[in-house]
Amino acid sequence: ALFVEAQVHSNLLQVIEKPSMDEMKQYLPLEPNGSGHGITEANTILLAVQINIFDCGGLAIGVQMSHKIADGTSLVAFMNAWAANCRGDAEIHQSSLDLTSLFPPKDVLNSGFKPTVGITKEKITTKRFVFDREKLAKLKQALASSPGSQVKDPTRVEAVSAFFWRHFIEATRAKMDSKSKKMVAAVHAVNLRPRMNPVLPDHAFGNLWRHALAIPVAEGEKGYQNLAGDLRNAIRNINSNYVKTLQIGDEYLHALKKTMELVS
């Protein structure tokens, strides 16, 4: 583990009021990798923490954890346990589960699987958008009442994702000529813990997630009206039966190959 203390010569309020995703990187101990997650330094570093102390007395903690040992849910569980320990809480959840018994390790090197999909760091854009409660309610209502929409009870995630997805498709189409054709997919990381049978607790430590890759079933205006439905189906398809197939033989590698083929 790497632990760094940094003195920041500004006020925390300045960062909170107008946060810049590029400037946020300076509060992390190491440079993020191309996907915006994990650690790019030597493989020996599994956890890196930077304590940022502002001139006003404010405190910000930047944490990075290697994706080789943990996913987002595990990182949150770690942070909660760390905070509970600092508060002096008597009970802290500890994971005693042997996840290798549920997902036996596979020989990826000799499987013919190539873990690259042509996504490069230079082509990734990160932006931050904030929706208040009223805006979220309006988005959900607009989606539920739109003609042709098959989702009448959208979640906040479905409503916001469909909103961005549709505008991204329209912006992409506006830049293309009439002969060009591009596919714009939506990808969500799905936590497998609550979708397993029996259900695993959130503090089960490891990489227990899969991509939900949603692609518009229909093109044109009719297809765009049901983007939330396409997204919902992709996420709900990751269920207990799906997880069981990942645990059998080389099905996990087959699922990865299928996803990579779709992305390519």
Tab-separated table of C-alpha atoms in Angstrom:
chain	number	residue	atom	x	y	z
A	1	ALA	CA	0.000	0.000	0.000
A	2	LEU	CA	1.105	3.548	-0.758
A	3	PHE	CA	0.174	6.355	1.668
A	4	VAL	CA	0.815	10.017	0.763
A	5	GLU	CA	0.102	13.271	2.612
A	6	ALA	CA	-0.242	16.434	0.513
A	7	GLN	CA	-0.674	20.083	1.478
A	8	VAL	CA	-3.082	21.906	-0.858
A	9	HIS	CA	-2.690	25.691	-0.963
A	10	SER	CA	-6.330	26.538	-1.595
A	11	ASN	CA	-9.705	26.188	0.086
A	12	LEU	CA	-11.800	23.036	-0.139
A	13	LEU	CA	-14.877	25.120	-0.951
A	14	GLN	CA	-13.274	26.231	-4.234
A	15	VAL	CA	-12.967	22.607	-5.321
A	16	ILE	CA	-16.489	21.662	-4.249
A	17	GLU	CA	-18.234	24.617	-5.906
A	18	LYS	CA	-16.712	24.079	-9.361
A	19	PRO	CA	-15.188	20.609	-9.558
A	20	SER	CA	-13.079	19.881	-12.641
A	21	MET	CA	-12.565	16.210	-13.507
A	22	ASP	CA	-9.068	16.920	-14.860
A	23	GLU	CA	-8.053	18.875	-11.765
A	24	MET	CA	-9.426	16.138	-9.502
A	25	LYS	CA	-6.566	13.881	-10.610
A	26	GLN	CA	-4.084	15.892	-8.547
A	27	TYR	CA	-5.815	14.679	-5.381
A	28	LEU	CA	-5.061	11.060	-6.307
A	29	PRO	CA	-1.739	9.455	-5.345
A	30	LEU	CA	-1.151	7.888	-8.792
A	31	GLU	CA	-2.119	8.587	-12.398
A	32	PRO	CA	-5.354	6.718	-13.243
A	33	ASN	CA	-5.234	4.212	-16.068
A	34	GLY	CA	-7.028	4.606	-19.397
A	35	SER	CA	-10.447	3.498	-18.165
A	36	GLY	CA	-10.409	5.944	-15.268
A	37	HIS	CA	-10.047	3.180	-12.677
A	38	GLY	CA	-7.323	1.266	-10.952
A	39	ILE	CA	-3.588	1.816	-10.748
A	40	THR	CA	-0.962	2.034	-13.473
A	41	GLU	CA	2.171	1.875	-11.322
A	42	ALA	CA	4.122	-1.255	-10.402
A	43	ASN	CA	1.997	-4.357	-9.897
A	44	THR	CA	3.126	-4.519	-6.281
A	45	ILE	CA	0.904	-1.547	-5.347
A	46	LEU	CA	-2.612	-2.806	-4.617
A	47	LEU	CA	-3.858	0.207	-2.633
A	48	ALA	CA	-2.868	3.873	-2.839
A	49	VAL	CA	-4.179	6.658	-0.580
A	50	GLN	CA	-3.528	10.401	-0.645
A	51	ILE	CA	-4.627	12.618	2.248
A	52	ASN	CA	-5.117	16.186	0.957
A	53	ILE	CA	-4.995	18.850	3.660
A	54	PHE	CA	-6.291	22.257	2.525
A	55	ASP	CA	-5.192	25.624	3.923
A	56	CYS	CA	-8.710	26.113	5.326
A	57	GLY	CA	-8.415	22.922	7.358
A	58	GLY	CA	-10.591	20.898	4.986
A	59	LEU	CA	-9.691	17.322	4.201
A	60	ALA	CA	-10.073	15.239	1.025
A	61	ILE	CA	-9.048	11.591	0.719
A	62	GLY	CA	-8.112	10.191	-2.684
A	63	VAL	CA	-8.186	6.382	-2.867
A	64	GLN	CA	-7.181	4.013	-5.655
A	65	MET	CA	-7.389	0.234	-5.498
A	66	SER	CA	-6.075	-2.275	-8.017
A	67	HIS	CA	-8.821	-3.799	-10.150
A	68	LYS	CA	-6.963	-7.100	-9.877
A	69	ILE	CA	-8.306	-7.564	-6.354
A	70	ALA	CA	-11.441	-5.429	-6.095
A	71	ASP	CA	-14.380	-3.839	-7.886
A	72	GLY	CA	-16.288	-0.655	-7.066
A	73	THR	CA	-18.485	-2.360	-4.474
A	74	SER	CA	-15.421	-3.719	-2.683
A	75	LEU	CA	-13.790	-0.291	-2.702
A	76	VAL	CA	-16.906	1.204	-1.063
A	77	ALA	CA	-16.948	-1.617	1.511
A	78	PHE	CA	-13.286	-0.939	2.293
A	79	MET	CA	-13.916	2.797	2.738
A	80	ASN	CA	-16.921	2.148	4.998
A	81	ALA	CA	-14.914	-0.300	7.126
A	82	TRP	CA	-12.037	2.184	7.374
A	83	ALA	CA	-14.430	4.949	8.472
A	84	ALA	CA	-16.138	2.623	10.979
A	85	ASN	CA	-12.764	1.711	12.459
A	86	CYS	CA	-11.858	5.387	12.852
A	87	ARG	CA	-15.177	6.021	14.613
A	88	GLY	CA	-14.435	3.175	16.995
A	89	ASP	CA	-17.369	1.031	15.897
A	90	ALA	CA	-17.249	-2.358	17.555
A	91	GLU	CA	-18.455	-4.416	14.596
A	92	ILE	CA	-16.793	-4.299	11.180
A	93	HIS	CA	-17.815	-6.732	8.459
A	94	GLN	CA	-14.999	-9.010	7.374
A	95	SER	CA	-15.241	-11.157	4.278
A	96	SER	CA	-14.357	-14.799	4.933
A	97	LEU	CA	-15.803	-16.051	1.650
A	98	ASP	CA	-13.499	-17.913	-0.708
A	99	LEU	CA	-14.714	-16.528	-4.023
A	100	THR	CA	-12.363	-18.807	-5.970
A	101	SER	CA	-14.661	-21.680	-5.008
A	102	LEU	CA	-17.559	-19.852	-6.686
A	103	PHE	CA	-15.573	-18.680	-9.717
A	104	PRO	CA	-12.632	-21.053	-10.302
A	105	PRO	CA	-9.631	-19.310	-11.928
A	106	LYS	CA	-9.286	-19.793	-15.691
A	107	ASP	CA	-6.233	-20.037	-17.910
A	108	VAL	CA	-6.797	-16.834	-19.863
A	109	LEU	CA	-3.328	-16.825	-21.451
A	110	ASN	CA	-3.939	-20.071	-23.352
A	111	SER	CA	-7.585	-19.402	-24.168
A	112	GLY	CA	-7.017	-17.259	-27.254
A	113	PHE	CA	-8.792	-14.341	-25.567
A	114	LYS	CA	-7.264	-10.936	-26.254
A	115	PRO	CA	-8.270	-8.419	-23.562
A	116	THR	CA	-8.213	-5.320	-25.765
A	117	VAL	CA	-11.091	-3.586	-27.508
A	118	GLY	CA	-9.280	-0.663	-29.085
A	119	ILE	CA	-10.274	1.851	-26.390
A	120	THR	CA	-7.440	4.257	-25.789
A	121	LYS	CA	-6.885	6.813	-23.068
A	122	GLU	CA	-6.873	9.671	-25.598
A	123	LYS	CA	-10.427	8.846	-26.728
A	124	ILE	CA	-11.987	8.887	-23.264
A	125	THR	CA	-13.862	11.985	-22.118
A	126	THR	CA	-15.080	12.404	-18.562
A	127	LYS	CA	-17.612	15.055	-17.580
A	128	ARG	CA	-19.707	15.669	-14.506
A	129	PHE	CA	-23.407	16.553	-14.600
A	130	VAL	CA	-25.634	17.223	-11.602
A	131	PHE	CA	-29.401	16.624	-11.624
A	132	ASP	CA	-31.465	17.820	-8.672
A	133	ARG	CA	-34.537	16.002	-7.386
A	134	GLU	CA	-36.953	18.078	-9.498
A	135	LYS	CA	-34.997	17.527	-12.720
A	136	LEU	CA	-34.840	13.793	-12.077
A	137	ALA	CA	-38.612	13.674	-11.532
A	138	LYS	CA	-39.198	15.518	-14.824
A	139	LEU	CA	-36.877	13.168	-16.714
A	140	LYS	CA	-38.683	10.122	-15.349
A	141	GLN	CA	-42.096	11.587	-16.171
A	142	ALA	CA	-41.051	12.564	-19.696
A	143	LEU	CA	-39.703	9.073	-20.342
A	144	ALA	CA	-42.761	7.314	-18.924
A	145	SER	CA	-45.209	9.442	-20.931
A	146	SER	CA	-43.350	9.505	-24.259
A	147	PRO	CA	-45.214	7.744	-27.115
A	148	GLY	CA	-43.842	4.291	-27.816
A	149	SER	CA	-41.914	4.004	-24.582
A	150	GLN	CA	-42.148	0.512	-23.101
A	151	VAL	CA	-40.874	1.624	-19.682
A	152	LYS	CA	-43.653	3.287	-17.683
A	153	ASP	CA	-41.863	3.115	-14.326
A	154	PRO	CA	-38.266	4.160	-15.117
A	155	THR	CA	-35.642	4.258	-12.404
A	156	ARG	CA	-33.398	7.294	-12.040
A	157	VAL	CA	-30.510	5.378	-13.617
A	158	GLU	CA	-32.656	4.348	-16.601
A	159	ALA	CA	-34.046	7.860	-17.106
A	160	VAL	CA	-30.686	9.642	-16.963
A	161	SER	CA	-28.893	6.975	-19.021
A	162	ALA	CA	-31.560	7.044	-21.756
A	163	PHE	CA	-31.433	10.851	-21.773
A	164	PHE	CA	-27.669	10.940	-22.354
A	165	TRP	CA	-27.782	7.997	-24.745
A	166	ARG	CA	-30.368	9.575	-27.020
A	167	HIS	CA	-28.592	12.938	-27.206
A	168	PHE	CA	-25.267	11.209	-27.811
A	169	ILE	CA	-26.812	9.302	-30.728
A	170	GLU	CA	-28.315	12.486	-32.180
A	171	ALA	CA	-25.027	14.375	-31.841
A	172	THR	CA	-23.144	11.503	-33.498
A	173	ARG	CA	-25.632	11.300	-36.374
A	174	ALA	CA	-25.362	15.051	-36.967
A	175	LYS	CA	-21.615	14.719	-37.577
A	176	MET	CA	-21.914	11.838	-40.066
A	177	ASP	CA	-22.753	11.849	-43.735
A	178	SER	CA	-25.791	9.963	-44.986
A	179	LYS	CA	-23.762	6.876	-45.999
A	180	SER	CA	-21.977	6.448	-42.679
A	181	LYS	CA	-23.309	4.211	-39.979
A	182	LYS	CA	-22.267	4.043	-36.356
A	183	MET	CA	-23.547	2.080	-33.409
A	184	VAL	CA	-23.805	3.868	-30.068
A	185	ALA	CA	-24.033	1.418	-27.188
A	186	ALA	CA	-24.606	2.011	-23.491
A	187	VAL	CA	-22.564	0.069	-20.956
A	188	HIS	CA	-23.296	-0.294	-17.244
A	189	ALA	CA	-21.321	-2.166	-14.613
A	190	VAL	CA	-23.666	-4.564	-12.816
A	191	ASN	CA	-22.986	-5.907	-9.312
A	192	LEU	CA	-23.396	-9.703	-9.290
A	193	ARG	CA	-23.705	-10.084	-5.493
A	194	PRO	CA	-27.474	-9.424	-5.197
A	195	ARG	CA	-28.123	-11.380	-8.408
A	196	MET	CA	-26.637	-14.654	-7.206
A	197	ASN	CA	-28.454	-17.566	-5.594
A	198	PRO	CA	-27.855	-17.548	-2.703
A	199	VAL	CA	-27.308	-13.779	-2.528
A	200	LEU	CA	-23.858	-12.653	-1.446
A	201	PRO	CA	-23.347	-9.742	0.997
A	202	ASP	CA	-21.968	-6.469	-0.321
A	203	HIS	CA	-18.809	-6.926	1.755
A	204	ALA	CA	-17.899	-10.071	-0.220
A	205	PHE	CA	-14.526	-8.811	-1.414
A	206	GLY	CA	-13.360	-9.240	-5.007
A	207	ASN	CA	-14.390	-8.627	-8.615
A	208	LEU	CA	-18.039	-9.643	-8.789
A	209	TRP	CA	-19.471	-7.648	-11.673
A	210	ARG	CA	-20.232	-7.869	-15.368
A	211	HIS	CA	-20.860	-5.430	-18.171
A	212	ALA	CA	-24.453	-4.886	-19.251
A	213	LEU	CA	-24.077	-3.918	-22.907
A	214	ALA	CA	-27.218	-2.362	-24.396
A	215	ILE	CA	-27.603	-1.786	-28.132
A	216	PRO	CA	-30.701	-0.177	-29.724
A	217	VAL	CA	-32.940	-2.973	-30.989
A	218	ALA	CA	-34.570	-0.706	-33.597
A	219	GLU	CA	-33.219	2.281	-35.485
A	220	GLY	CA	-34.840	5.610	-36.141
A	221	GLU	CA	-37.244	7.546	-33.955
A	222	LYS	CA	-39.133	4.430	-32.890
A	223	GLY	CA	-35.984	2.759	-31.625
A	224	TYR	CA	-34.829	5.798	-29.688
A	225	GLN	CA	-38.087	5.923	-27.763
A	226	ASN	CA	-37.293	2.600	-26.162
A	227	LEU	CA	-33.645	3.124	-25.191
A	228	ALA	CA	-34.606	2.784	-21.532
A	229	GLY	CA	-36.240	-0.558	-22.345
A	230	ASP	CA	-33.115	-1.783	-24.133
A	231	LEU	CA	-31.043	-0.764	-21.114
A	232	ARG	CA	-33.444	-2.407	-18.648
A	233	ASN	CA	-33.410	-5.688	-20.586
A	234	ALA	CA	-29.605	-5.731	-20.744
A	235	ILE	CA	-29.302	-5.222	-16.988
A	236	ARG	CA	-32.075	-7.676	-16.069
A	237	ASN	CA	-30.530	-10.350	-18.281
A	238	ILE	CA	-27.704	-10.474	-15.751
A	239	ASN	CA	-29.595	-12.674	-13.299
A	240	SER	CA	-28.925	-15.775	-11.190
A	241	ASN	CA	-29.135	-18.066	-14.236
A	242	TYR	CA	-26.629	-15.885	-16.097
A	243	VAL	CA	-24.248	-15.987	-13.120
A	244	LYS	CA	-24.495	-19.798	-13.020
A	245	THR	CA	-23.346	-20.002	-16.633
A	246	LEU	CA	-20.306	-17.893	-15.738
A	247	GLN	CA	-19.377	-20.430	-13.070
A	248	ILE	CA	-19.459	-23.400	-15.456
A	249	GLY	CA	-16.388	-24.411	-17.444
A	250	ASP	CA	-15.187	-21.755	-19.855
A	251	GLU	CA	-18.521	-19.944	-20.136
A	252	TYR	CA	-17.017	-16.851	-18.527
A	253	LEU	CA	-14.383	-16.597	-21.259
A	254	HIS	CA	-17.047	-17.206	-23.913
A	255	ALA	CA	-19.122	-14.369	-22.430
A	256	LEU	CA	-16.097	-12.074	-22.485
A	257	LYS	CA	-15.353	-12.944	-26.106
A	258	LYS	CA	-18.965	-12.246	-27.089
A	259	THR	CA	-18.865	-8.851	-25.403
A	260	MET	CA	-15.573	-7.961	-27.078
A	261	GLU	CA	-16.956	-8.982	-30.484
A	262	LEU	CA	-19.973	-6.719	-29.989
A	263	VAL	CA	-17.780	-3.804	-28.914
A	264	SER	CA	-15.389	-4.327	-31.840
